[in-house]
Amino acid sequence: MRDKFSKSNINTVSGNVFNGPTNIVSGNNTDFNGSSSGKTATYTTEPVWRSPITMAILSWMGIFISLIGIFPFYKLFESFYKLSEPLINLFTNKSIQINANNNIIYLGILVIIYLGILVIVIILLAIIARLRNITKREIRHPLFFNYAISGLGRKLTIEKIHIDKCPICGGTMKYFNKAVEWRNTTYPDGKTKRKVTKKVPALQCKRNPDHCFEVDPAADRVNEIR
C-alpha cells in the first residue's frame, strides 16, 4: 500500500551553491504538497564544515579497510576449523587430544572477537560506499535537525539548512528523508509488517504534514561549482 505522497511529480529546484536562495517549486500533483496553487517553499544552505575528504580519499579508504578485513575473515575461518576439528576427528576415528589451543571456550571467544571486527569492517565499508556515492553524484543528502551532507565539488561538506516558513500556512518546516514507497507483508497470524523501499528529500510543515515539498538532491548545477 502506498501513501498519498508516493505518486507525486519530482519538483524542480534552482538556486546558488552556498548561502543563496533555493526555490522548491511545487509540482502539479496536489497529492504531494497539499495545494494546487503553485506555492513555493524556499531554503538556504550554510556550509558548517568543508571537509578535506574527497571522492579519491574515500576510494583509497575503501581499499585500505577492505585489505584490513581480510585478516579477521581469515582468523574467523581458522577458528571455526579448530572448533570443528574434534568433531572431524571423532568421525574419522582419530584420537582426540585436547589442549589449551583447542579449548572450546577459548576458541569461542576468538570467534566472537573476530566476528565483531568483521562486522565493524563491513559497516565502515558501507558508510564509505555511501559517502563516495554522494561525492560521485555531487548530491545533497539530509542528515538530522535540518543538517545535510553535500558532495558538491566531489568533496564532503556539512551544511545547515535554513528553511523559510511554510508558504501555505506559515508553519515551521523541517528537512528530512521522507518515506514515499513501501511494501506491506502480511503474515499468517494476520500481522502486517511494512518495509520502506524508497525515501526522498523533502521539506514538510510541522503544523500540517500535508504541506510537503519534494527537494531535488541535485538542485545545484555542477558546472556552476567547478
CSV table of N, CA and C in Angstrom, one decimal, residues 130-196:
chain,number,residue,atom,x,y,z
A,130,ARG,N,28.6,4.7,0.8
A,130,ARG,CA,27.5,5.7,0.7
A,130,ARG,C,28.1,7.1,0.5
A,131,LEU,N,29.1,7.5,1.3
A,131,LEU,CA,29.7,8.8,1.2
A,131,LEU,C,30.3,9.0,-0.2
A,132,ARG,N,31.0,8.0,-0.7
A,132,ARG,CA,31.6,8.0,-2.0
A,132,ARG,C,30.5,8.3,-3.1
A,133,ASN,N,29.4,7.6,-2.9
A,133,ASN,CA,28.3,7.8,-3.9
A,133,ASN,C,27.8,9.3,-3.9
A,134,ILE,N,27.7,9.9,-2.7
A,134,ILE,CA,27.3,11.3,-2.6
A,134,ILE,C,28.3,12.2,-3.3
A,135,THR,N,29.6,11.9,-3.1
A,135,THR,CA,30.6,12.8,-3.8
A,135,THR,C,30.6,12.5,-5.3
A,136,LYS,N,30.4,11.3,-5.7
A,136,LYS,CA,30.5,10.9,-7.1
A,136,LYS,C,29.3,11.6,-7.9
A,137,ARG,N,28.1,11.6,-7.3
A,137,ARG,CA,26.9,12.2,-7.9
A,137,ARG,C,26.8,13.7,-7.6
A,138,GLU,N,27.6,14.1,-6.6
A,138,GLU,CA,27.6,15.5,-6.2
A,138,GLU,C,26.1,16.0,-5.8
A,139,ILE,N,25.6,15.2,-4.8
A,139,ILE,CA,24.2,15.5,-4.4
A,139,ILE,C,24.2,15.9,-2.9
A,140,ARG,N,23.0,16.4,-2.5
A,140,ARG,CA,22.8,16.8,-1.1
A,140,ARG,C,21.9,15.7,-0.4
A,141,HIS,N,22.3,15.3,0.8
A,141,HIS,CA,21.6,14.2,1.5
A,141,HIS,C,21.2,14.7,2.9
A,142,PRO,N,19.9,14.6,3.3
A,142,PRO,CA,19.5,15.0,4.6
A,142,PRO,C,20.2,14.2,5.7
A,143,LEU,N,20.5,14.9,6.8
A,143,LEU,CA,21.0,14.2,8.0
A,143,LEU,C,20.0,14.2,9.1
A,144,PHE,N,20.1,15.2,10.0
A,144,PHE,CA,19.1,15.3,11.1
A,144,PHE,C,19.1,16.8,11.6
A,145,PHE,N,18.0,17.2,12.2
A,145,PHE,CA,17.9,18.5,12.8
A,145,PHE,C,18.2,19.6,11.7
A,146,ASN,N,17.7,19.4,10.5
A,146,ASN,CA,17.9,20.3,9.4
A,146,ASN,C,19.4,20.5,9.0
A,147,TYR,N,20.2,19.5,9.1
A,147,TYR,CA,21.5,19.4,8.6
A,147,TYR,C,21.6,18.5,7.4
A,148,ALA,N,22.6,18.7,6.5
A,148,ALA,CA,22.7,17.9,5.3
A,148,ALA,C,24.2,17.7,5.1
A,149,ILE,N,24.5,16.6,4.3
A,149,ILE,CA,25.8,16.4,3.8
A,149,ILE,C,25.8,16.5,2.3
A,150,SER,N,26.7,17.3,1.8
A,150,SER,CA,26.8,17.6,0.3
A,150,SER,C,28.1,17.1,-0.3
A,151,GLY,N,28.0,16.6,-1.5
A,151,GLY,CA,29.1,16.2,-2.2
A,151,GLY,C,29.5,17.1,-3.4
A,152,LEU,N,29.0,18.3,-3.4
A,152,LEU,CA,29.4,19.3,-4.4
A,152,LEU,C,30.9,19.5,-4.5
A,153,GLY,N,31.3,19.5,-5.8
A,153,GLY,CA,32.8,19.7,-6.0
A,153,GLY,C,33.6,18.4,-5.7
A,154,ARG,N,32.9,17.2,-5.6
A,154,ARG,CA,33.5,16.0,-5.3
A,154,ARG,C,34.2,16.0,-3.9
A,155,LYS,N,33.6,16.8,-3.0
A,155,LYS,CA,34.2,16.9,-1.7
A,155,LYS,C,33.0,17.0,-0.6
A,156,LEU,N,33.2,16.4,0.5
A,156,LEU,CA,32.2,16.3,1.5
A,156,LEU,C,32.1,17.6,2.3
A,157,THR,N,30.9,18.2,2.4
A,157,THR,CA,30.6,19.4,3.2
A,157,THR,C,29.4,19.2,4.0
A,158,ILE,N,29.5,19.6,5.3
A,158,ILE,CA,28.3,19.6,6.2
A,158,ILE,C,27.6,20.9,6.1
A,159,GLU,N,26.3,20.9,5.9
A,159,GLU,CA,25.6,22.2,5.7
A,159,GLU,C,24.4,22.3,6.7
A,160,LYS,N,24.1,23.5,7.1
A,160,LYS,CA,22.9,23.8,7.8
A,160,LYS,C,21.8,24.3,6.9
A,161,ILE,N,20.7,23.7,6.9
A,161,ILE,CA,19.6,24.1,6.0
A,161,ILE,C,18.7,25.1,6.8
A,162,HIS,N,18.6,26.3,6.3
A,162,HIS,CA,17.7,27.3,6.9
A,162,HIS,C,16.5,27.4,6.0
A,163,ILE,N,15.3,27.0,6.6
A,163,ILE,CA,14.1,26.9,5.8
A,163,ILE,C,13.2,28.1,6.2
A,164,ASP,N,12.6,28.7,5.2
A,164,ASP,CA,11.6,29.7,5.4
A,164,ASP,C,10.3,29.1,5.9
A,165,LYS,N,9.4,29.9,6.3
A,165,LYS,CA,8.1,29.4,6.8
A,165,LYS,C,7.3,28.7,5.7
A,166,CYS,N,6.4,27.8,6.1
A,166,CYS,CA,5.6,27.1,5.1
A,166,CYS,C,4.8,28.1,4.3
A,167,PRO,N,4.9,28.0,2.9
A,167,PRO,CA,4.3,29.0,2.1
A,167,PRO,C,2.7,28.9,2.1
A,168,ILE,N,2.2,27.8,2.6
A,168,ILE,CA,0.8,27.6,2.6
A,168,ILE,C,0.1,28.1,3.9
A,169,CYS,N,0.7,27.8,5.1
A,169,CYS,CA,0.1,28.1,6.3
A,169,CYS,C,1.0,28.9,7.3
A,170,GLY,N,2.3,29.1,6.9
A,170,GLY,CA,3.2,29.9,7.7
A,170,GLY,C,3.8,29.1,8.9
A,171,GLY,N,3.6,27.8,8.9
A,171,GLY,CA,4.2,26.9,9.9
A,171,GLY,C,5.7,26.7,9.8
A,172,THR,N,6.3,26.2,10.8
A,172,THR,CA,7.7,25.8,10.8
A,172,THR,C,7.9,24.5,10.0
A,173,MET,N,9.0,24.5,9.2
A,173,MET,CA,9.2,23.3,8.3
A,173,MET,C,10.5,22.6,8.7
A,174,LYS,N,10.5,21.3,8.3
A,174,LYS,CA,11.7,20.5,8.6
A,174,LYS,C,12.2,19.9,7.3
A,175,TYR,N,13.5,19.6,7.3
A,175,TYR,CA,14.1,19.0,6.1
A,175,TYR,C,14.6,17.6,6.5
A,176,PHE,N,14.1,16.6,5.8
A,176,PHE,CA,14.4,15.2,6.1
A,176,PHE,C,14.2,14.3,4.9
A,177,ASN,N,14.5,13.0,5.1
A,177,ASN,CA,14.2,12.0,4.1
A,177,ASN,C,12.8,11.4,4.4
A,178,LYS,N,11.9,11.6,3.5
A,178,LYS,CA,10.5,11.2,3.7
A,178,LYS,C,10.2,9.9,2.9
A,179,ALA,N,9.7,8.9,3.7
A,179,ALA,CA,9.3,7.6,3.0
A,179,ALA,C,8.1,7.9,2.1
A,180,VAL,N,8.3,7.4,0.8
A,180,VAL,CA,7.2,7.6,-0.2
A,180,VAL,C,6.7,6.3,-0.8
A,181,GLU,N,7.5,5.3,-0.6
A,181,GLU,CA,7.1,3.9,-1.1
A,181,GLU,C,7.5,2.9,-0.1
A,182,TRP,N,6.6,1.9,0.1
A,182,TRP,CA,6.9,0.8,1.0
A,182,TRP,C,6.2,-0.5,0.5
A,183,ARG,N,6.6,-1.6,1.1
A,183,ARG,CA,6.0,-2.9,0.8
A,183,ARG,C,5.4,-3.5,2.1
A,184,ASN,N,4.1,-3.9,2.0
A,184,ASN,CA,3.5,-4.5,3.2
A,184,ASN,C,3.5,-6.0,3.0
A,185,THR,N,3.9,-6.7,4.1
A,185,THR,CA,4.0,-8.1,4.1
A,185,THR,C,3.0,-8.6,5.2
A,186,THR,N,2.0,-9.4,4.8
A,186,THR,CA,1.1,-9.9,5.8
A,186,THR,C,1.4,-11.4,6.1
A,187,TYR,N,1.5,-11.6,7.4
A,187,TYR,CA,1.9,-13.0,7.9
A,187,TYR,C,0.6,-13.8,8.2
A,188,PRO,N,0.8,-15.1,8.4
A,188,PRO,CA,-0.4,-16.0,8.6
A,188,PRO,C,-1.2,-15.6,9.9
A,189,ASP,N,-0.5,-15.0,10.9
A,189,ASP,CA,-1.3,-14.6,12.1
A,189,ASP,C,-2.0,-13.3,11.9
A,190,GLY,N,-2.0,-12.8,10.7
A,190,GLY,CA,-2.8,-11.5,10.4
A,190,GLY,C,-2.0,-10.3,10.6
A,191,LYS,N,-0.8,-10.3,11.2
A,191,LYS,CA,0.0,-9.2,11.4
A,191,LYS,C,0.7,-8.7,10.1
A,192,THR,N,0.8,-7.4,9.9
A,192,THR,CA,1.3,-6.8,8.7
A,192,THR,C,2.6,-6.0,9.1
A,193,LYS,N,3.7,-6.3,8.3
A,193,LYS,CA,4.9,-5.6,8.5
A,193,LYS,C,5.2,-4.7,7.3
A,194,ARG,N,5.5,-3.5,7.6
A,194,ARG,CA,5.8,-2.5,6.5
A,194,ARG,C,7.3,-2.3,6.4
A,195,LYS,N,7.8,-2.4,5.1
A,195,LYS,CA,9.2,-2.1,4.9
A,195,LYS,C,9.3,-1.0,3.9
A,196,VAL,N,10.0,0.1,4.3
A,196,VAL,CA,10.1,1.2,3.4
A,196,VAL,C,11.1,0.9,2.2
